[in-house]
Each structure stands twice: as structure tokens, then as C-alpha cells.
CSV table of C-alpha atoms in Angstrom, one decimal:
chain,number,residue,atom,x,y,z
A,2,UNK,CA,-143.9,0.7,46.4
A,3,UNK,CA,-143.3,4.4,45.5
A,4,UNK,CA,-141.4,6.6,48.0
A,5,UNK,CA,-144.5,8.7,48.6
A,6,UNK,CA,-146.6,5.8,49.8
A,7,UNK,CA,-143.7,4.5,51.9
A,8,UNK,CA,-143.5,7.8,53.6
A,9,UNK,CA,-147.3,7.9,54.1
A,10,UNK,CA,-147.2,4.3,55.5
A,11,UNK,CA,-144.3,5.2,57.8
A,12,UNK,CA,-146.1,8.4,59.1
A,13,UNK,CA,-149.3,6.3,59.7
A,14,UNK,CA,-147.4,3.6,61.5
A,15,UNK,CA,-145.4,6.1,63.6
A,16,UNK,CA,-148.6,8.0,64.6
A,17,UNK,CA,-150.4,4.8,65.5
A,18,UNK,CA,-147.3,3.5,67.5
A,19,UNK,CA,-147.1,6.8,69.4
A,20,UNK,CA,-150.9,6.8,70.1
A,21,UNK,CA,-150.7,3.2,71.3
A,22,UNK,CA,-147.7,3.9,73.5
A,23,UNK,CA,-149.3,6.9,75.0
A,24,UNK,CA,-152.6,4.9,75.5
A,25,UNK,CA,-150.8,2.1,77.2
A,26,UNK,CA,-148.9,4.4,79.5
A,27,UNK,CA,-151.9,6.4,80.4
A,28,UNK,CA,-154.0,3.2,81.0
A,29,UNK,CA,-151.3,1.7,83.3
A,30,UNK,CA,-150.8,4.9,85.2
A,31,UNK,CA,-154.6,5.4,85.7
A,32,UNK,CA,-155.2,1.8,86.6
A,33,UNK,CA,-152.3,1.9,89.0
A,34,UNK,CA,-153.5,5.1,90.6
A,35,UNK,CA,-157.0,3.7,91.1
A,36,UNK,CA,-155.8,0.4,92.5
A,37,UNK,CA,-153.5,2.3,94.9
A,38,UNK,CA,-156.3,4.5,96.1
A,39,UNK,CA,-158.7,1.5,96.5
A,40,UNK,CA,-156.0,-0.5,98.4
A,41,UNK,CA,-155.4,2.5,100.7
A,42,UNK,CA,-159.1,2.9,101.4
A,43,UNK,CA,-159.6,-0.8,102.0
A,44,UNK,CA,-156.7,-0.9,104.5
A,45,UNK,CA,-157.9,2.2,106.3
A,46,UNK,CA,-161.4,0.8,106.7
A,47,UNK,CA,-159.9,-2.5,107.8
A,48,UNK,CA,-157.8,-0.9,110.5
A,49,UNK,CA,-160.8,1.0,111.8
A,50,UNK,CA,-163.0,-2.1,111.8
A,51,UNK,CA,-160.2,-4.1,113.7
A,52,UNK,CA,-160.1,-1.4,116.4
A,53,UNK,CA,-163.9,-1.4,116.7
A,54,UNK,CA,-163.9,-5.3,116.9
A,55,UNK,CA,-161.2,-5.2,119.6
A,56,UNK,CA,-163.2,-2.8,121.7
A,57,UNK,CA,-166.7,-4.0,121.2
A,58,UNK,CA,-166.4,-7.5,119.7
A,59,UNK,CA,-168.6,-6.3,116.7
A,60,UNK,CA,-168.0,-4.9,113.2
A,61,UNK,CA,-171.4,-3.7,112.5
A,62,UNK,CA,-171.4,-0.3,110.7
A,63,UNK,CA,-167.7,-0.4,110.1
A,64,UNK,CA,-167.9,-1.6,106.5
A,65,UNK,CA,-166.1,-4.9,107.3
A,66,UNK,CA,-167.2,-8.5,107.5
A,67,UNK,CA,-166.2,-11.5,109.6
A,68,UNK,CA,-165.5,-14.8,107.8
A,69,UNK,CA,-167.0,-13.6,104.5
A,70,UNK,CA,-167.2,-16.5,102.1
A,71,UNK,CA,-166.2,-14.3,99.2
A,72,UNK,CA,-162.7,-13.6,100.5
A,73,UNK,CA,-160.2,-14.6,97.8
A,74,UNK,CA,-158.4,-17.9,98.6
A,75,UNK,CA,-155.0,-16.4,98.4
A,76,UNK,CA,-155.9,-13.7,100.8
A,77,UNK,CA,-157.6,-16.3,103.2
A,78,UNK,CA,-154.4,-18.3,103.2
A,79,UNK,CA,-152.4,-15.2,104.0
A,80,UNK,CA,-154.6,-14.5,107.0
A,81,UNK,CA,-154.4,-18.1,108.2
A,82,UNK,CA,-150.6,-17.5,108.5
A,83,UNK,CA,-151.3,-14.6,110.8
A,84,UNK,CA,-150.6,-11.9,108.3
A,85,UNK,CA,-152.7,-9.3,106.6
A,86,UNK,CA,-152.8,-8.0,103.0
A,87,UNK,CA,-154.9,-6.9,100.0
A,88,UNK,CA,-155.8,-8.3,96.6
A,89,UNK,CA,-157.6,-7.1,93.5
A,90,UNK,CA,-160.2,-9.4,92.0
A,91,UNK,CA,-162.5,-9.3,89.0
A,92,UNK,CA,-165.0,-11.9,89.8
A,93,UNK,CA,-168.7,-12.3,89.2
A,94,UNK,CA,-169.4,-9.5,91.5
A,95,UNK,CA,-167.4,-7.1,89.4
A,96,UNK,CA,-163.9,-5.6,90.1
A,97,UNK,CA,-163.1,-5.0,93.7
A,98,UNK,CA,-160.2,-4.5,96.1
A,99,UNK,CA,-160.1,-6.8,99.1
A,100,UNK,CA,-158.2,-6.3,102.4
A,101,UNK,CA,-158.1,-8.9,105.2
A,102,UNK,CA,-156.4,-9.6,108.5
A,103,UNK,CA,-156.7,-12.0,111.4
A,104,UNK,CA,-159.1,-11.0,114.3
A,105,UNK,CA,-159.2,-13.5,117.2
A,106,UNK,CA,-158.9,-16.6,115.0
A,107,UNK,CA,-161.4,-15.2,112.5
A,108,UNK,CA,-161.0,-13.5,109.1
A,109,UNK,CA,-161.8,-9.8,109.2
A,110,UNK,CA,-162.2,-8.5,105.6
A,111,UNK,CA,-163.1,-5.3,103.7
A,112,UNK,CA,-164.3,-5.2,100.1
A,113,UNK,CA,-164.1,-1.9,98.1
A,114,UNK,CA,-166.2,-1.9,94.9
A,115,UNK,CA,-164.2,-0.7,91.9
A,116,UNK,CA,-166.8,-1.0,89.1
A,117,UNK,CA,-167.1,2.8,88.7
A,118,UNK,CA,-163.3,3.2,88.7
A,119,UNK,CA,-162.7,0.5,86.1
A,120,UNK,CA,-165.6,1.8,84.0
A,121,UNK,CA,-163.9,5.3,84.1
A,122,UNK,CA,-160.6,3.7,83.0
A,123,UNK,CA,-162.4,1.9,80.1
A,124,UNK,CA,-163.9,5.2,79.0
A,125,UNK,CA,-160.5,6.8,79.2
A,126,UNK,CA,-159.1,4.0,77.0
A,127,UNK,CA,-161.8,4.6,74.4
A,128,UNK,CA,-161.1,8.3,74.4
A,129,UNK,CA,-157.4,7.6,73.9
A,130,UNK,CA,-158.2,5.4,70.9
A,131,UNK,CA,-160.5,8.0,69.4
A,132,UNK,CA,-157.8,10.7,70.0
A,133,UNK,CA,-155.2,8.5,68.3
A,134,UNK,CA,-157.5,8.0,65.2
A,135,UNK,CA,-158.2,11.7,65.0
A,136,UNK,CA,-154.4,12.5,65.3
A,137,UNK,CA,-153.7,9.9,62.5
A,138,UNK,CA,-156.4,11.4,60.3
A,139,UNK,CA,-154.9,14.9,60.8
A,140,UNK,CA,-151.3,13.9,60.4
A,141,UNK,CA,-151.7,11.6,57.4
A,142,UNK,CA,-152.8,14.3,55.0
A,143,UNK,CA,-150.0,16.5,56.1
A,144,UNK,CA,-147.6,13.6,55.6
A,145,UNK,CA,-149.1,12.9,52.2
A,146,UNK,CA,-148.6,16.5,51.1
A,147,UNK,CA,-145.0,16.6,52.4
A,148,UNK,CA,-144.3,13.2,50.8
A,149,UNK,CA,-145.9,14.3,47.6
A,150,UNK,CA,-143.7,17.4,47.4
A,151,UNK,CA,-140.6,15.3,48.1
A,152,UNK,CA,-141.6,12.7,45.5
A,153,UNK,CA,-142.2,15.4,42.9
A,154,UNK,CA,-138.8,17.0,43.6
A,155,UNK,CA,-137.1,13.6,43.3
A,156,UNK,CA,-139.0,12.7,40.1
A,157,UNK,CA,-138.0,16.1,38.6
A,158,UNK,CA,-134.4,15.4,39.5
A,159,UNK,CA,-134.5,11.9,38.1
A,160,UNK,CA,-136.3,13.1,34.9
A,161,UNK,CA,-133.7,15.9,34.4
A,162,UNK,CA,-130.8,13.3,35.0
A,163,UNK,CA,-132.4,11.1,32.3
A,164,UNK,CA,-132.6,14.0,29.9
A,165,UNK,CA,-129.0,14.8,30.5
A,166,UNK,CA,-128.1,11.2,29.9
A,167,UNK,CA,-130.0,11.3,26.7
A,168,UNK,CA,-128.0,14.2,25.5
A,169,UNK,CA,-130.0,17.3,26.5
A,170,UNK,CA,-127.2,19.1,28.3
A,171,UNK,CA,-129.3,22.2,28.7
A,172,UNK,CA,-131.7,20.4,31.1
A,173,UNK,CA,-131.6,21.9,34.6
A,174,UNK,CA,-133.6,21.3,37.8
A,175,UNK,CA,-133.3,24.9,38.9
A,176,UNK,CA,-134.2,24.1,42.5
A,177,UNK,CA,-134.0,27.0,44.9
A,178,UNK,CA,-131.3,26.5,47.5
A,179,UNK,CA,-132.5,26.0,51.0
A,180,UNK,CA,-130.7,25.3,54.3
A,181,UNK,CA,-131.0,21.8,55.6
A,182,UNK,CA,-132.8,20.6,52.5
A,183,UNK,CA,-131.0,17.5,51.2
A,184,UNK,CA,-133.2,17.3,48.0
A,185,UNK,CA,-132.2,20.8,47.1
A,186,UNK,CA,-128.6,19.9,47.6
A,187,UNK,CA,-129.0,16.9,45.3
A,188,UNK,CA,-130.7,19.1,42.7
A,189,UNK,CA,-127.9,21.7,42.9
A,190,UNK,CA,-125.3,19.0,42.6
A,191,UNK,CA,-127.0,17.6,39.5
A,192,UNK,CA,-127.2,21.1,37.9
A,193,UNK,CA,-123.6,21.7,38.7
A,194,UNK,CA,-122.6,18.4,37.2
A,195,UNK,CA,-124.6,19.1,34.0
A,196,UNK,CA,-123.1,22.5,33.6
A,197,UNK,CA,-119.6,21.2,34.1
A,198,UNK,CA,-120.3,18.3,31.6
A,199,UNK,CA,-121.8,20.6,29.1
A,200,UNK,CA,-118.8,23.0,29.3
A,201,UNK,CA,-116.4,20.1,28.9
A,202,UNK,CA,-118.2,18.7,25.9
A,203,UNK,CA,-118.4,22.1,24.3
A,204,UNK,CA,-114.6,22.5,24.7
A,205,UNK,CA,-114.1,19.1,23.2
A,206,UNK,CA,-116.5,19.9,20.3
A,207,UNK,CA,-114.7,23.2,19.7
A,208,UNK,CA,-111.3,21.5,19.8
A,209,UNK,CA,-112.5,18.8,17.3
A,210,UNK,CA,-114.0,21.4,15.0
A,211,UNK,CA,-111.0,23.7,15.2
A,212,UNK,CA,-108.5,20.9,14.5
A,213,UNK,CA,-110.5,19.6,11.6
A,214,UNK,CA,-110.9,23.1,10.2
A,215,UNK,CA,-107.2,23.9,10.5
A,216,UNK,CA,-106.3,20.6,8.8
A,217,UNK,CA,-108.7,21.0,5.9
A,218,UNK,CA,-106.7,23.7,4.1
A,219,UNK,CA,-103.3,22.0,4.1
A,220,UNK,CA,-105.0,18.7,3.3
A,221,UNK,CA,-106.7,20.2,0.2
A,222,UNK,CA,-103.3,21.4,-0.8
A,223,UNK,CA,-101.8,18.0,-0.2
A,224,UNK,CA,-104.5,16.3,-2.3
A,225,UNK,CA,-104.1,18.8,-5.1
A,226,UNK,CA,-100.3,18.4,-5.1
A,227,UNK,CA,-100.6,14.6,-5.1
A,228,UNK,CA,-102.8,14.8,-8.2
A,229,UNK,CA,-100.1,16.7,-10.0
A,230,UNK,CA,-97.4,14.1,-9.4
A,231,UNK,CA,-96.5,11.7,-12.2
A,232,UNK,CA,-98.3,8.3,-12.0
A,233,UNK,CA,-96.5,5.4,-10.3
A,234,UNK,CA,-97.3,3.0,-7.5
A,235,UNK,CA,-96.0,5.2,-4.7
A,236,UNK,CA,-97.9,8.2,-6.0
A,237,UNK,CA,-101.1,6.2,-6.2
A,238,UNK,CA,-100.7,5.2,-2.5
A,239,UNK,CA,-100.0,8.8,-1.5
A,240,UNK,CA,-103.1,10.0,-3.4
A,241,UNK,CA,-105.3,7.3,-1.8
A,242,UNK,CA,-104.1,8.1,1.7
A,243,UNK,CA,-104.5,11.8,1.1
A,244,UNK,CA,-108.1,11.3,0.0
A,245,UNK,CA,-108.8,9.0,3.1
A,246,UNK,CA,-107.4,11.7,5.4
A,247,UNK,CA,-109.4,14.4,3.7
A,248,UNK,CA,-112.6,12.3,4.0
A,249,UNK,CA,-111.8,11.8,7.7
A,250,UNK,CA,-111.4,15.6,8.3
A,251,UNK,CA,-114.7,16.3,6.4
A,252,UNK,CA,-116.4,13.7,8.6
A,253,UNK,CA,-115.0,15.2,11.8
A,254,UNK,CA,-116.3,18.6,10.7
A,255,UNK,CA,-119.7,17.1,10.0
A,256,UNK,CA,-119.8,15.5,13.4
A,257,UNK,CA,-118.7,18.8,15.0
A,258,UNK,CA,-121.6,20.6,13.4
A,259,UNK,CA,-124.0,17.8,14.5
A,260,UNK,CA,-122.8,17.9,18.0
A,261,UNK,CA,-123.2,21.7,18.1
A,262,UNK,CA,-126.8,21.3,16.7
A,263,UNK,CA,-125.8,23.6,13.8
A,264,UNK,CA,-127.5,21.4,11.3
A,265,UNK,CA,-131.2,21.9,10.3
A,266,UNK,CA,-133.4,20.0,8.0
A,267,UNK,CA,-134.7,21.5,4.8
A,268,UNK,CA,-137.9,19.5,4.2
A,269,UNK,CA,-139.4,19.0,0.8
A,270,UNK,CA,-141.6,16.5,-0.9
A,271,UNK,CA,-139.4,14.0,-2.7
A,272,UNK,CA,-139.7,10.4,-4.0
A,273,UNK,CA,-137.9,8.1,-1.7
A,274,UNK,CA,-137.5,5.3,-4.2
A,275,UNK,CA,-135.5,7.2,-6.8
A,276,UNK,CA,-133.6,9.0,-4.1
A,277,UNK,CA,-132.5,5.7,-2.5
A,278,UNK,CA,-131.7,4.3,-5.9
A,279,UNK,CA,-129.5,7.3,-6.7
A,280,UNK,CA,-127.8,7.0,-3.4
A,281,UNK,CA,-127.0,3.4,-4.0
A,282,UNK,CA,-125.6,4.1,-7.4
A,283,UNK,CA,-123.5,7.0,-6.2
A,284,UNK,CA,-121.8,4.8,-3.6
A,285,UNK,CA,-120.8,2.2,-6.1
A,286,UNK,CA,-121.9,-0.6,-3.8
A,287,UNK,CA,-123.4,-3.6,-5.4
A,288,UNK,CA,-126.8,-3.9,-3.7
A,289,UNK,CA,-130.3,-5.1,-4.6
A,290,UNK,CA,-133.1,-2.5,-4.2
A,291,UNK,CA,-136.5,-3.9,-3.4
A,292,UNK,CA,-139.9,-2.2,-2.8
A,293,UNK,CA,-142.5,-3.7,-0.6
A,294,UNK,CA,-145.8,-4.2,-2.4
A,295,UNK,CA,-148.7,-1.9,-1.5
A,296,UNK,CA,-151.3,-3.1,1.1
A,297,UNK,CA,-154.0,-5.4,-0.1
A,298,UNK,CA,-157.2,-3.6,-1.0
A,299,UNK,CA,-155.7,-0.7,-2.9
A,300,UNK,CA,-156.0,-0.1,-6.6
A,301,UNK,CA,-153.7,-2.2,-8.7
A,302,UNK,CA,-153.6,-0.6,-12.1
A,303,UNK,CA,-152.0,-2.3,-15.2
A,304,UNK,CA,-148.5,-1.6,-16.3
A,305,UNK,CA,-147.2,-1.5,-19.9
A,306,UNK,CA,-146.3,-5.2,-19.7
A,307,UNK,CA,-149.9,-6.2,-19.0
A,308,UNK,CA,-149.2,-7.4,-15.4
A,309,UNK,CA,-151.0,-5.8,-12.5
A,310,UNK,CA,-149.2,-3.5,-10.2
A,311,UNK,CA,-149.6,-6.1,-7.4
A,312,UNK,CA,-147.9,-8.8,-9.5
A,313,UNK,CA,-145.0,-6.8,-10.7
A,314,UNK,CA,-141.7,-7.4,-8.9
A,315,UNK,CA,-140.4,-4.2,-7.4
A,316,UNK,CA,-136.7,-5.1,-7.3
A,317,UNK,CA,-133.6,-3.8,-9.0
A,318,UNK,CA,-129.9,-4.5,-8.8
A,319,UNK,CA,-127.9,-1.2,-8.5
A,320,UNK,CA,-124.2,-0.9,-8.7
A,321,UNK,CA,-123.6,-4.0,-10.7
A,322,UNK,CA,-125.2,-6.5,-13.2
A,323,UNK,CA,-128.0,-6.6,-14.1
A,324,UNK,CA,-127.7,-3.0,-15.2
A,325,UNK,CA,-128.8,0.0,-13.1
A,326,UNK,CA,-132.5,0.2,-12.8
A,327,UNK,CA,-133.1,-3.3,-14.3
A,328,UNK,CA,-134.7,-6.3,-12.6
A,329,UNK,CA,-133.0,-9.7,-12.8
A,330,UNK,CA,-135.0,-10.7,-15.8
A,331,UNK,CA,-133.8,-7.6,-17.7
A,332,UNK,CA,-136.9,-5.5,-17.4
A,333,UNK,CA,-136.8,-2.0,-15.9
A,334,UNK,CA,-136.9,-1.9,-12.1
A,335,UNK,CA,-140.0,-0.5,-10.5
A,336,UNK,CA,-138.2,1.5,-7.8
A,337,UNK,CA,-140.8,2.8,-5.3
A,338,UNK,CA,-144.2,3.3,-7.0
A,339,UNK,CA,-147.8,3.6,-6.0
A,340,UNK,CA,-150.4,1.4,-7.5
A,341,UNK,CA,-150.8,4.1,-10.2
A,342,UNK,CA,-147.1,3.8,-11.0
A,343,UNK,CA,-146.4,7.2,-9.5
A,344,UNK,CA,-143.5,7.6,-7.1
A,345,UNK,CA,-144.4,7.8,-3.5
A,346,UNK,CA,-143.4,11.1,-2.0
A,347,UNK,CA,-142.7,12.0,1.6
A,348,UNK,CA,-141.6,15.2,3.3
A,349,UNK,CA,-137.9,14.9,4.2
A,350,UNK,CA,-134.5,16.5,3.4
A,351,UNK,CA,-133.3,14.5,0.4
A,352,UNK,CA,-129.6,15.4,0.8
A,353,UNK,CA,-129.5,14.2,4.4
A,354,UNK,CA,-131.6,11.1,3.7
A,355,UNK,CA,-129.2,10.2,0.9
A,356,UNK,CA,-126.3,10.7,3.3
A,357,UNK,CA,-127.8,8.4,5.9
A,358,UNK,CA,-128.5,5.6,3.3
A,359,UNK,CA,-125.0,6.0,1.7
A,360,UNK,CA,-123.3,5.6,5.1
A,361,UNK,CA,-125.3,2.6,5.9
A,362,UNK,CA,-124.5,1.0,2.5
A,363,UNK,CA,-120.8,1.8,2.8
A,364,UNK,CA,-120.8,0.3,6.3
A,365,UNK,CA,-122.6,-2.9,5.1
A,366,UNK,CA,-120.2,-3.2,2.1
A,367,UNK,CA,-117.1,-2.6,4.2
A,368,UNK,CA,-117.9,-4.6,7.3
A,369,UNK,CA,-120.5,-7.1,6.1
A,370,UNK,CA,-120.7,-9.8,3.4
A,371,UNK,CA,-122.8,-9.7,0.2
A,372,UNK,CA,-125.5,-9.7,-0.8
A,373,UNK,CA,-126.4,-6.2,0.4
A,374,UNK,CA,-130.1,-5.6,0.3
A,375,UNK,CA,-132.0,-2.3,0.4
A,376,UNK,CA,-135.7,-2.4,1.1
A,377,UNK,CA,-138.1,0.6,0.8
A,378,UNK,CA,-141.6,0.3,2.4
A,379,UNK,CA,-144.7,0.8,0.3
A,380,UNK,CA,-145.4,4.2,2.0
A,381,UNK,CA,-141.8,5.3,1.5
A,382,UNK,CA,-141.2,6.1,5.1
A,383,UNK,CA,-139.0,3.1,6.0
A,384,UNK,CA,-135.7,2.2,4.4
A,385,UNK,CA,-133.9,-1.0,5.5
A,386,UNK,CA,-130.3,-1.9,4.7
A,387,UNK,CA,-129.1,-5.4,5.3
A,388,UNK,CA,-125.9,-7.4,4.7
A,389,UNK,CA,-125.1,-11.0,5.3
A,390,UNK,CA,-122.0,-10.7,7.5
A,391,UNK,CA,-121.4,-11.4,11.2
A,392,UNK,CA,-123.9,-8.7,12.2
A,393,UNK,CA,-123.4,-5.7,14.6
A,394,UNK,CA,-121.5,-6.3,17.8
A,395,UNK,CA,-123.3,-6.4,21.1
A,396,UNK,CA,-121.9,-3.1,22.4
A,397,UNK,CA,-123.2,-1.3,19.3
A,398,UNK,CA,-126.7,-2.8,19.7
A,399,UNK,CA,-126.6,-1.9,23.4
A,400,UNK,CA,-125.0,1.6,23.3
A,401,UNK,CA,-125.4,2.7,19.7
A,402,UNK,CA,-122.6,3.7,17.4
A,403,UNK,CA,-119.6,5.3,19.0
A,404,UNK,CA,-117.0,7.4,17.1
A,405,UNK,CA,-113.6,5.8,16.5
A,406,UNK,CA,-115.0,2.4,17.6
A,407,UNK,CA,-115.6,-0.2,14.9
A,408,UNK,CA,-116.8,-2.9,17.3
A,409,UNK,CA,-116.0,-6.6,16.7
A,410,UNK,CA,-112.8,-7.4,14.7
A,411,UNK,CA,-114.7,-9.7,12.3
A,412,UNK,CA,-116.6,-6.6,11.0
A,413,UNK,CA,-113.5,-5.1,9.6
A,414,UNK,CA,-111.6,-1.9,10.2
A,415,UNK,CA,-112.6,1.7,9.8
A,416,UNK,CA,-112.8,5.0,11.7
A,417,UNK,CA,-116.2,4.3,13.2
A,418,UNK,CA,-117.6,7.6,12.1
A,419,UNK,CA,-120.0,6.5,9.3
A,420,UNK,CA,-122.8,5.1,11.6
A,421,UNK,CA,-122.3,8.0,14.1
A,422,UNK,CA,-122.9,10.5,11.2
A,423,UNK,CA,-125.9,8.5,10.0
A,424,UNK,CA,-127.5,8.6,13.4
A,425,UNK,CA,-126.8,12.3,13.8
A,426,UNK,CA,-128.3,13.1,10.4
A,427,UNK,CA,-131.3,10.9,11.1
A,428,UNK,CA,-131.9,12.9,14.3
A,429,UNK,CA,-131.8,16.1,12.3
A,430,UNK,CA,-134.5,14.6,10.0
A,431,UNK,CA,-136.6,13.7,13.1
A,432,UNK,CA,-136.2,10.0,12.0
A,433,UNK,CA,-135.2,7.0,14.0
A,434,UNK,CA,-132.3,4.8,13.1
A,435,UNK,CA,-132.5,1.3,14.5
A,436,UNK,CA,-129.7,-1.3,14.5
A,437,UNK,CA,-130.3,-5.1,14.8
A,438,UNK,CA,-129.2,-8.5,13.6
A,439,UNK,CA,-131.2,-10.8,11.4
A,440,UNK,CA,-132.1,-14.2,12.8
A,441,UNK,CA,-130.3,-16.0,10.0
A,442,UNK,CA,-127.3,-13.7,10.2
A,443,UNK,CA,-126.3,-10.3,9.0
A,444,UNK,CA,-126.6,-6.7,10.2
A,445,UNK,CA,-129.9,-4.8,9.7
A,446,UNK,CA,-130.2,-1.0,9.9
A,447,UNK,CA,-133.7,0.5,9.6
A,448,UNK,CA,-134.5,4.2,9.0
A,449,UNK,CA,-138.0,5.3,9.9
A,450,UNK,CA,-139.0,8.7,8.6
A,451,UNK,CA,-141.6,10.7,10.6
A,452,UNK,CA,-145.1,11.3,9.3
A,453,UNK,CA,-144.4,14.9,8.5
A,454,UNK,CA,-146.5,16.9,6.0
A,455,UNK,CA,-146.6,20.5,5.0
A,456,UNK,CA,-144.5,23.1,3.2
A,457,UNK,CA,-140.7,22.9,3.3
A,458,UNK,CA,-139.3,23.9,6.7
A,459,UNK,CA,-136.0,25.8,6.9
A,460,UNK,CA,-134.1,25.7,10.2
């Protein structure tokens, strides 16, 4: 149950409990007062009748009776013991207060009718119930309004906390500080935490960017100097390590720009199939490129080989034999084509999309097992990269890629920056990058481009 409804239920229960408690107290006090007055009246009348009976031997006109058959049994036994007392009864004759005493071996009794008094008490009880219902009807809306305001404030705080957790460090609750307002205190604490976290992350981002920038110039000199050294085994190792270190610095600079939201997509209409094929070829990774067939019901058209577009196999092996752009039977690969053999074009940033695909391919080649498969959907908006290795580790599937964390040891070694950059560039494109493991083994990364149309957008 939501907090709002819990508060409303609590207010209703408290109001009803208070009304019931007040009603019981008032009922008991009123009833006790009426019984006390009736008992006093009965005893006064009884004493007067006893005096009259002692003087005259008669009780006529005194309001008392001798040996009345309606005297309660308990009171009759009390008189038989030589004592006197009073008792309230609610018999067939209606509520009444009885008083009795011995009088010369007989029972002298007085009956005070209390029907009117009990009826008044019943009316009072009814009025108390009505007053309790009216009070509940008045208090409940006020409680609902108050609970609604509290619930909205808490939901706002929770939503802001979720936005901060998702990476929006500019999110703030901006609640006005108020004395003795715990929710305002919580909101202020969340805002203070977000501001401190944002400042700390900015310092770390600036530090990373400054370090990478300062290392870039001497590293370029180191790489250039290594290229000028005479060829031998040690020089080859120096050149290789220098290039690795230079690549690491470039990746750190790229991550720094992504963290600072300094990257903006430059959208243009481009053919995804040829773009992905070029990205595969540029990485040098041996991978098979496959295009999903168009949906049934579309125009098929006939290619130069005489086969319909629906029957042609849209697959090519890139980065190894068969040759680039050729299918396994030696014919030219189809890439990504429409039924009219025209490339499917989508609005995206080709440089960034190629960067995402290249990083996914290099990760699959470095940490997975062959064959590496690249699949482009018929509409060109989905690109899937799959290997047949041990798959992504559980912490990556749960938390996403983390820099300088390569996950499970069986997926090899690395800096852990490639997937982080791929995810960051996909976010710049407005695309989603999903990681998963195939049922029969292997890691699967899927890039889903947004359905964006229009002229190129410059950030």
C-alpha cells in the first residue's frame, strides 16, 4: 500500500478511535450520573415512606409499595436479611431503579421509572456517533491533502535520486528549507550529496583529461622516435608498447570528453550496411557479415543472377577468406540492401556508429572465440555482434561495462575501455547498447539506432 493511503487509513482509524473513546466515556459518565440521581431519588422517597408507615401504618400517597411482587429477587433477599439497598433493572416494564428496606416484617419498596433517562442517553449516544462520522468526514480530506503533499515530495525526492543514480548529476529537488520539516531536510541532504558527488566527479574527469592530455605530446614523440630506431626484436617491442600506450591515452581523452558531455552527434543519412562492412574491414577482424531478409510481403525484385531478392543470401566474410565483400560461394556479398537492391539509409552519425561497431568487434575478437558474426537488420537500425566464447561476465550484464575492469579471466585481458567508449558513443547517438549471452554460448552485443529522420543535426 502506498504511503499516502497508509496515512489516510491511519488518520481515519485515529479519528474513529478518538470518537469511540469519547463516546464511551460520555456514555458511561451520563449513565452513571442518571443512575446516581435515580438511586438518590429512590432512597429519599423510600425514607419518607418508611417514616409515614411508622407513624400511620400506611404508605398511601408516598410513592412506595408494601410487598410488591415486582421487587428484584436480589433486593428481596437483602431485605430479608434486615438490610436495605437499591438495584437497577431493565425488565419487561422498562428500565427502573428500585430501592427497598424492611418495615415491620414486610418489604417496603420504591420504583423510579428511568425510561426517559435511558432514552435520553440513547439519543446522546446517537448524536456522538453522528458527530464522530462528521469529524471523520472533515478530517479525512485534510489528511488526504496532507498525505498527498508528503507523498509528492517523497516521490520527487525518489525520482531525483534515481536520476542522479542514472548519471544526471544536474538533477536537484530544490525544496525550500523549513523548520521542523523532515522531508525538506531529506531533500536538502540529497541535493547536497548530489552537488558534492558532481564536484568530485568533475575533479576526477578534469584530472583524467589533464593527465591524458599532458601524456599525449611526449607519447607522440616517443612513438615517432621508436619508428626511427633500426629494426630488431627489442625495437619492435618498444614500438608495440608505445602504440598501445598511445592508444590508451587517446581512449582516456575520448572517455573524458564523453564524461563531460562534450561530444555531439552530427546526423546524416547513411547506408548502414556498407558502413558496418567498412568498419569490419578496418579492424582487420575476421568476421562474417549477414543481413536479415526484408519482411514478407514487400517487393522482391530480381538481381543480375536471376534470383529474387528474397532468395539471395545477404552474407559476406570480411577480414579474411573468402575475399572482402564476397559470399562463401564466391559471389559478391549483398551487404544491406532493400528489395530494389538499394542500400538502406538511416539518420545517424557514421563516424560514431563505426566507432561503436569497431570496439564491439575488437572486444569479440580479443576476448571471445571465433567465429565472430555481425548481423544488420533489414531496416538498418539494429546491428548485432556475436562471438562464440565464454560470454560476458555476470557483473557486466548486471552493471554494464566499467572502465579498467575486464570481467572474468576467461575473457582475456585488456584495459576495459572499449565497451565503455562504445556505450558512451551509443548514448551520443541516442542509441541503446544491450549486452547479453546467447543460449548456446557466446557474447551478444546489440546496437539499436533510434527512429530519427530529418536534416543533419549539429550539436
